[in-house]
XYZ file of C-alpha atoms in Angstrom:
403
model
C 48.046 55.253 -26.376
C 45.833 56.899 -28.530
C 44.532 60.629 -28.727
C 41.864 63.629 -30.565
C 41.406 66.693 -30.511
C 38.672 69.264 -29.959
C 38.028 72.757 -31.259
C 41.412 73.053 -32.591
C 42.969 77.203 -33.515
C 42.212 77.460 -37.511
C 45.806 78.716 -38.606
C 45.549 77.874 -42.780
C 44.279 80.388 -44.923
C 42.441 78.505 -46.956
C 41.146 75.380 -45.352
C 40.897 74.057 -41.646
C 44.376 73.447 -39.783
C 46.564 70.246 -40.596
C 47.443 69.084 -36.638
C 50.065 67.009 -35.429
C 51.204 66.255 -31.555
C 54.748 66.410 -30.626
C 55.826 64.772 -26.997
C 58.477 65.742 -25.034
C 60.462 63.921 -22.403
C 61.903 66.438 -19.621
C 65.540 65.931 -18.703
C 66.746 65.731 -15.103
C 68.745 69.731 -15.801
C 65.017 70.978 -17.011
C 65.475 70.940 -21.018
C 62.843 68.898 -22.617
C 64.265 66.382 -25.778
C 61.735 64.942 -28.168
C 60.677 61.079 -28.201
C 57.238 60.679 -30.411
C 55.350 63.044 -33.424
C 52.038 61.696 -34.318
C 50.832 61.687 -37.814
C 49.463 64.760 -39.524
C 45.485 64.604 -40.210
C 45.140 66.560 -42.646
C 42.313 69.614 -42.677
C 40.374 69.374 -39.490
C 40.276 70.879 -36.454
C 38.905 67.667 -34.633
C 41.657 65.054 -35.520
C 42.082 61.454 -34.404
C 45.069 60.523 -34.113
C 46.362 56.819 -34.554
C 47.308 55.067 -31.671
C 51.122 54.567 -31.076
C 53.518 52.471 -29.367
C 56.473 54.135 -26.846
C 58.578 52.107 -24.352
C 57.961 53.964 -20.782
C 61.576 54.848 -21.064
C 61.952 56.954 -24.231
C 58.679 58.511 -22.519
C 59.683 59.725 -19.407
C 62.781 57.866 -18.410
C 60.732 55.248 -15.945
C 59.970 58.382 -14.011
C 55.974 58.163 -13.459
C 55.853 62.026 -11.787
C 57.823 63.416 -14.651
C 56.638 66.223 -16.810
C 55.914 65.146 -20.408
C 55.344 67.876 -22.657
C 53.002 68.016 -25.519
C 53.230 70.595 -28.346
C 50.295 70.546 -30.600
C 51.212 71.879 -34.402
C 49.918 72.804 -37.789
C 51.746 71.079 -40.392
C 52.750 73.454 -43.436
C 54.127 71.957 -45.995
C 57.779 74.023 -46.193
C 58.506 72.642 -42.841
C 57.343 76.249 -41.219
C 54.571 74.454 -38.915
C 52.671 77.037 -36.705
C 52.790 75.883 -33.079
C 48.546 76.051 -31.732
C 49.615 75.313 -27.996
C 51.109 73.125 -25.579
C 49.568 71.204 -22.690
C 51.775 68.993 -19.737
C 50.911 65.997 -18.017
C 53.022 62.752 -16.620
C 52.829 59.042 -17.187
C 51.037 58.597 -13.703
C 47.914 60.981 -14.659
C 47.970 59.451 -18.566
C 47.864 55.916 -16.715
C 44.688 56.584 -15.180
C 43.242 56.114 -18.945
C 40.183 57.529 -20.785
C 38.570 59.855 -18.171
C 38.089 63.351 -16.776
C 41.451 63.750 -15.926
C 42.743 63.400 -19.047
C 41.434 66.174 -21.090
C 43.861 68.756 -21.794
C 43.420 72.405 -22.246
C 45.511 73.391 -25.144
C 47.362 76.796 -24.398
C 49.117 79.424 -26.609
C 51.279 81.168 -23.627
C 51.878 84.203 -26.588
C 48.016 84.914 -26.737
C 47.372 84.178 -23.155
C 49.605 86.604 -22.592
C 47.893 89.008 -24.840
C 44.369 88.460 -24.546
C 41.827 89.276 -21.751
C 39.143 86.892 -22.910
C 41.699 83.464 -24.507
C 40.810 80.639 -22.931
C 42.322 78.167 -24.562
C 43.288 77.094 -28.473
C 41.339 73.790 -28.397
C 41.573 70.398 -26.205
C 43.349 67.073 -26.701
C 41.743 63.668 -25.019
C 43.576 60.566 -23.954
C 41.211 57.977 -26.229
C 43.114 55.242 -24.617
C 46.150 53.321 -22.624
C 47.341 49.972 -22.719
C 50.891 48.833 -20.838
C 52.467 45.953 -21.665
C 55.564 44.531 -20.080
C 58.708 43.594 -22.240
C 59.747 40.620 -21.893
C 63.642 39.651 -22.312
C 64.903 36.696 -24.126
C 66.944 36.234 -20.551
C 63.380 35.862 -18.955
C 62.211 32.604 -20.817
C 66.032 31.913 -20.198
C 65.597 32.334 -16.656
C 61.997 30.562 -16.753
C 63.516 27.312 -17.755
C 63.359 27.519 -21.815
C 65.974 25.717 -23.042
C 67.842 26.052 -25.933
C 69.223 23.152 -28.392
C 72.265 23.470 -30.302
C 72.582 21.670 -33.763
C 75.964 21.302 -35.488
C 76.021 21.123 -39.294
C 78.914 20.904 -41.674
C 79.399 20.828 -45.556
C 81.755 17.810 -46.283
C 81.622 18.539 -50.164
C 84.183 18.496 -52.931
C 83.946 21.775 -53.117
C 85.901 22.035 -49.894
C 88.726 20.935 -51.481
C 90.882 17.837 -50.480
C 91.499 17.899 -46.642
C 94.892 16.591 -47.419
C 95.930 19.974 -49.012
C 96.453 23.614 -47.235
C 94.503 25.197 -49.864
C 91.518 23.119 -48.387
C 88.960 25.031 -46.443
C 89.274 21.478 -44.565
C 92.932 21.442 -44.244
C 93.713 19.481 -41.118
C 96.323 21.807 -40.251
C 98.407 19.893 -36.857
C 99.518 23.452 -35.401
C 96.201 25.581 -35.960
C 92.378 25.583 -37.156
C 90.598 25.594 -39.860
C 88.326 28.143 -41.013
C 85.307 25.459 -40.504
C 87.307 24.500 -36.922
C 87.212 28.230 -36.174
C 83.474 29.127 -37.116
C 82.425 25.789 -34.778
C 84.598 27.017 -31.829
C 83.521 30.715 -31.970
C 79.846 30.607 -32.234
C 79.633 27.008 -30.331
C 81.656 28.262 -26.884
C 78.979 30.798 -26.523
C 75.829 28.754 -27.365
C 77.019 26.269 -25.708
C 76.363 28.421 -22.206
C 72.743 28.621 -22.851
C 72.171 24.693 -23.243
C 71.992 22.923 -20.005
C 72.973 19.208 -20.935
C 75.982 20.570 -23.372
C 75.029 17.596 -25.693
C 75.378 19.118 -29.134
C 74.197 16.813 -32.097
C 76.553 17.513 -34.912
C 75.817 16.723 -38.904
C 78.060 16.193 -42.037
C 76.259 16.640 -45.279
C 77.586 16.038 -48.900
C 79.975 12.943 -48.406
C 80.565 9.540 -49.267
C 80.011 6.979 -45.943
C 82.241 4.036 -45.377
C 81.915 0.996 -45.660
C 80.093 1.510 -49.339
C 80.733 4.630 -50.624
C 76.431 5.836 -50.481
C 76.069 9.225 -50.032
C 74.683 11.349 -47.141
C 73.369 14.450 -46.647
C 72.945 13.916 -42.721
C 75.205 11.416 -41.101
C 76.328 11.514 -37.503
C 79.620 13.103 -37.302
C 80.389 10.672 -34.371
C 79.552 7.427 -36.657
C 76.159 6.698 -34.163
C 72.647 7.877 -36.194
C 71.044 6.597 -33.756
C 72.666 8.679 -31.311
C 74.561 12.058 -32.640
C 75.304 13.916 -29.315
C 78.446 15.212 -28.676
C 79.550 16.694 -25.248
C 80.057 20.074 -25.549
C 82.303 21.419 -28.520
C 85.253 19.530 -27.767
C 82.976 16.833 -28.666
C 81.941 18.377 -31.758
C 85.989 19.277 -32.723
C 87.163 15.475 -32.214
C 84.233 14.048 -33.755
C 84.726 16.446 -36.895
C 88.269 15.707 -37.631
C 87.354 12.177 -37.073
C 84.865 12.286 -39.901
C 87.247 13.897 -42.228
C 90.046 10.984 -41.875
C 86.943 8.446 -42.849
C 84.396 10.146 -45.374
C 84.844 11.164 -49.019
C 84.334 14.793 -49.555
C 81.683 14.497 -52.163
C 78.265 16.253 -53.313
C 75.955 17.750 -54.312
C 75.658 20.669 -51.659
C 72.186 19.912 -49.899
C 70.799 22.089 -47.000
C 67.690 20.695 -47.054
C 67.929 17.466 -45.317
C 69.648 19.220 -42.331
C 67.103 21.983 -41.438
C 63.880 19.461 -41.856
C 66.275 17.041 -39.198
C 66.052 19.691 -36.590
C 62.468 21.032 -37.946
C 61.205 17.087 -36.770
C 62.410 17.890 -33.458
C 61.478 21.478 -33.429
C 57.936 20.530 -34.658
C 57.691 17.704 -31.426
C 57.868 20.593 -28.615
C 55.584 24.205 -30.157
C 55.202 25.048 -26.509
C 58.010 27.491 -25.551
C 59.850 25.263 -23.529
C 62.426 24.440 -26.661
C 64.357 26.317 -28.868
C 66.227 25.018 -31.387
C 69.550 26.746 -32.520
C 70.970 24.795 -36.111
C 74.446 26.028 -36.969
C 75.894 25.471 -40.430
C 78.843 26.101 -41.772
C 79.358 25.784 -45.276
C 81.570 27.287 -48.543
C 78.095 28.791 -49.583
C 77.976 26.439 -52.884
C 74.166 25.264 -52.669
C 72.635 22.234 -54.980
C 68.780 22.736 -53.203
C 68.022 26.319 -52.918
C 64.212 25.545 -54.409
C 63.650 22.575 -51.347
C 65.612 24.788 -48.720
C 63.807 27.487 -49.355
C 60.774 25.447 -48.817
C 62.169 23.757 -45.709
C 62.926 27.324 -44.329
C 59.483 28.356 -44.642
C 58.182 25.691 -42.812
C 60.174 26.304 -40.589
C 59.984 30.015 -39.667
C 56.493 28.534 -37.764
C 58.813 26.381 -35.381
C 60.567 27.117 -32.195
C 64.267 27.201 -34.041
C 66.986 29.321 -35.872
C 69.307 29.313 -38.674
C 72.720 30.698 -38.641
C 74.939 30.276 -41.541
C 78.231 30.578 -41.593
C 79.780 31.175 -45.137
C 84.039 29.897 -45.379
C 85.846 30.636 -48.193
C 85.872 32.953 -51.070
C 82.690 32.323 -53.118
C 80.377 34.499 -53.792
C 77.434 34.119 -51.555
C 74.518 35.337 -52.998
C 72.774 32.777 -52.166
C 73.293 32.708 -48.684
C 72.089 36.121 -48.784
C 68.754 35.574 -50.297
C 68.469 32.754 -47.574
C 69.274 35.512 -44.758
C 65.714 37.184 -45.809
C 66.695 40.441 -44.010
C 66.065 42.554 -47.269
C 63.697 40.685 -49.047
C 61.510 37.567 -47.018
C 62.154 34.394 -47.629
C 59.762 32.585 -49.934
C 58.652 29.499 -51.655
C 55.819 28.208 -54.130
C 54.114 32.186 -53.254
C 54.135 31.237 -49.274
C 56.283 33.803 -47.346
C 58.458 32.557 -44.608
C 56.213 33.713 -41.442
C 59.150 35.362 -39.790
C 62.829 36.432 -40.552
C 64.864 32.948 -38.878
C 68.155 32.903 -41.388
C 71.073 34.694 -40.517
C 74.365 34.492 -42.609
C 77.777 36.078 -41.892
C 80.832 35.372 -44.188
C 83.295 34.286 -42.360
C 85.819 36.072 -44.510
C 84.933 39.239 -42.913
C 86.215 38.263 -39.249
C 89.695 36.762 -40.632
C 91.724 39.389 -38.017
C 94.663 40.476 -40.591
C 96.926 40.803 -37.430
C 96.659 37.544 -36.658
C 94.621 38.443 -33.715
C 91.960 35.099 -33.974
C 90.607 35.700 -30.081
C 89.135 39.176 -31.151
C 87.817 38.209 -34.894
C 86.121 35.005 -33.504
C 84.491 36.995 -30.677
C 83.217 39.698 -33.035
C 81.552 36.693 -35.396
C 80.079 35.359 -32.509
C 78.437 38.656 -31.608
C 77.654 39.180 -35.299
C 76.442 35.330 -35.397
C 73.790 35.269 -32.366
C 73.106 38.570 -33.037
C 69.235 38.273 -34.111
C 69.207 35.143 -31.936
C 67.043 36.610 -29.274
C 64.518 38.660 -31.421
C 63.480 35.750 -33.647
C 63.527 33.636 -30.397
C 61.107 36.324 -29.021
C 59.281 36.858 -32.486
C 58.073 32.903 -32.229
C 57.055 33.449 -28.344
C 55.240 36.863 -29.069
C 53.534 35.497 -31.732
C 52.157 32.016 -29.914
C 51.339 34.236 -27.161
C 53.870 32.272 -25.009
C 54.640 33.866 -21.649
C 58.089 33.426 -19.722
C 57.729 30.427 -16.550
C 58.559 32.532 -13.418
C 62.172 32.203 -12.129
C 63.024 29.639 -9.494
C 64.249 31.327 -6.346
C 68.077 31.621 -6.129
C 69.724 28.843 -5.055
C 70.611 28.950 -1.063
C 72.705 26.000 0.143
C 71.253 24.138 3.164
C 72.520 25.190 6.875
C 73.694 22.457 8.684
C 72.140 22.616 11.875
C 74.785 21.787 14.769
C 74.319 18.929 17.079
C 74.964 20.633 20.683
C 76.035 17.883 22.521
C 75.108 17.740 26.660
């Protein structure tokens, strides 16, 4: 909504006033607590203010009768503002919009009180009032948006040999691995948002049997052509499998792996799809110029990047790629929204041993931003939720009465 003011009290000196608005939500025992301050326009006593955004909650609690109070101020610059007056109105009469009806009288209750002839200290107009629903990630869930799950991991040297404990690969017999524990954690919970439970999973930075070439996207389950796994079980066996047969190699490419999913991404722009690509990785990165690129590119696509750093390198890089300080960029193009997120996995390693209640925290950490860059691609294509089906009722059998 947007407001002005008329005719304002002059309360400077020198100069004309300096007027802000301050709303007020009441409370159900009476008291009233702040939720918005306007700018300050600065030496007039006919300000416009800028229009402002307010969910209906912080406003007046989803109550449409409630009183919202608004205290119109002078702005002074050592924080002494002198109040002008104070008008009330409720979301119902504000949603009526520009009109009549909203035109407040601005009222001083001290000089009311003292003078015959004090009408009022100035008026504030509603300019204008727009509602727009929210809309939950759990709507376009509900509407039939699916989301895809894409399994990464980083099979290079770097790792260190599987065969060894100190390996962040160690094939352990009697527990999991760090990269076995980021899969499970952050894969049981996706996994609940994709219908079919058919999770492609990559390997990148290895030597392939028979000849020894090098890959920086190979199916973990040995089939290019088709690299679904069913659900993360799937994902678990095929992984170990890959580490008895491929040669831990390099160099550390991410590139490869996020233009894979960007090609399917790319293929369905119409909010049906959204694509989810985990990696996990020891944070040691050969491409940063080209994945920096490919993430760019693909901040305009339906999908998401969560990183997953193992081990105890340093991972300023993976940092830089997480974009939540400074944007990603690359070549002077800025990444169109924020779709990287990176937790060190290091950070959830439960000291007491405690793995159920570290793993759940990462996965809260993990899909964190999930559904706000999901909704940041769907608010800006303009791409509403599909309405939910009805709920499910099983059919009645209708009984044969037999004469």
């Amino acid at each position: 909504m947007q407001f002005c003011a008329n005719k304002l009290d002059k309360k400077d000196f020198f100069g004309k006033s300096d007027p802000f608005l301050v709303f007020y939500r009441s409370n159900e025992d009476g008291s009233f607590t702040i939720c918005h301050k306007t700018e300050v326009v600065k030496n007039t006593l006919n300000p416009v203010w800028q229009a402002f955004k307010i969910s209906v909650r912080a406003l007046c609690n989803g109550d449409y009768d409630r009183t919202i109070k608004v205290e119109v101020y002078d702005w002074d610059r050592d924080g002494s503002h002198d109040f002008i007056g104070e008008f009330t109105t409720s979301y119902r009469e504000l949603s009526r919009g520009q009109s009549q009806f909203n035109v407040y009288e601005v009222v001083n209750p001290k000089k009311k009180g003292k003078k015959k002839k004090y009408t009022n200290s100035g008026t504030v107009t509603l300019l204008s009032f727009l509602v727009e629903t929210e809309v939950s990630f759990l709507d376009y869930i509900k509407g039939g948006t699916q989301i895809n799950f894409t399994v990464a991991i980083d099979f290079t040297a770097s790792n260190g040999n599987p065969a060894q404990p100190t390996s962040l690969h160690y094939m352990n017999p009697y527990q999991l691995n760090a990269y076995g524990m980021a899969l499970k954690a952050v894969g049981e919970i996706v996994q609940d948002y994709d219908s079919d439970k058919m999770f492609p999973a990559l390997g990148f930075g290895a030597k392939l049997p028979p000849d020894g070439r090098i890959s920086h996207e190979f199916a973990l389950n040995g089939n290019p052509q088709n690299p679904y796994c069913d659900g993360i079980e799937g994902v678990m066996e095929a992984y170990y499998r890959s580490l008895k047969s491929v040669q831990l190699y390099g160099p550390t490419n991410f590139a490869p792996v996020i233009n894979h999913v960007a090609r399917y991404a790319s293929s369905v722009k119409d909010g049906s799809q959204y694509f989810v690509l985990l990696i996990v990785t020891d944070g040691v990165i050969s491409d940063m110029a080209q994945t920096k690129e490919s993430i760019v590119n693909a901040s305009k696509l339906p999908m998401s990047i969560i990183i997953v750093g193992v081990g105890p390198a340093e991972f300023d890089a993976m940092v830089e790629l997480d974009g939540d300080d400074v944007r990603v960029s690359s070549r002077g193009k800025y990444a169109e929204r924020d779709i990287v997120q990176f937790v060190p996995f290091r950070d959830y390693i439960d000291r007491s041993g405690n793995h159920i209640l570290s793993m759940a925290r990462l996965a809260k950490d993990v899909l964190a931003e999930i559904p706000e860059q999901f909704l940041s691609y769907m608010r800006a294509r303009g791409i509403k939720p599909s309405p939910a089906p009805p709920p499910y009722t099983p059919p009645t059998h209708v009984l044969q009465t037999q004469i």
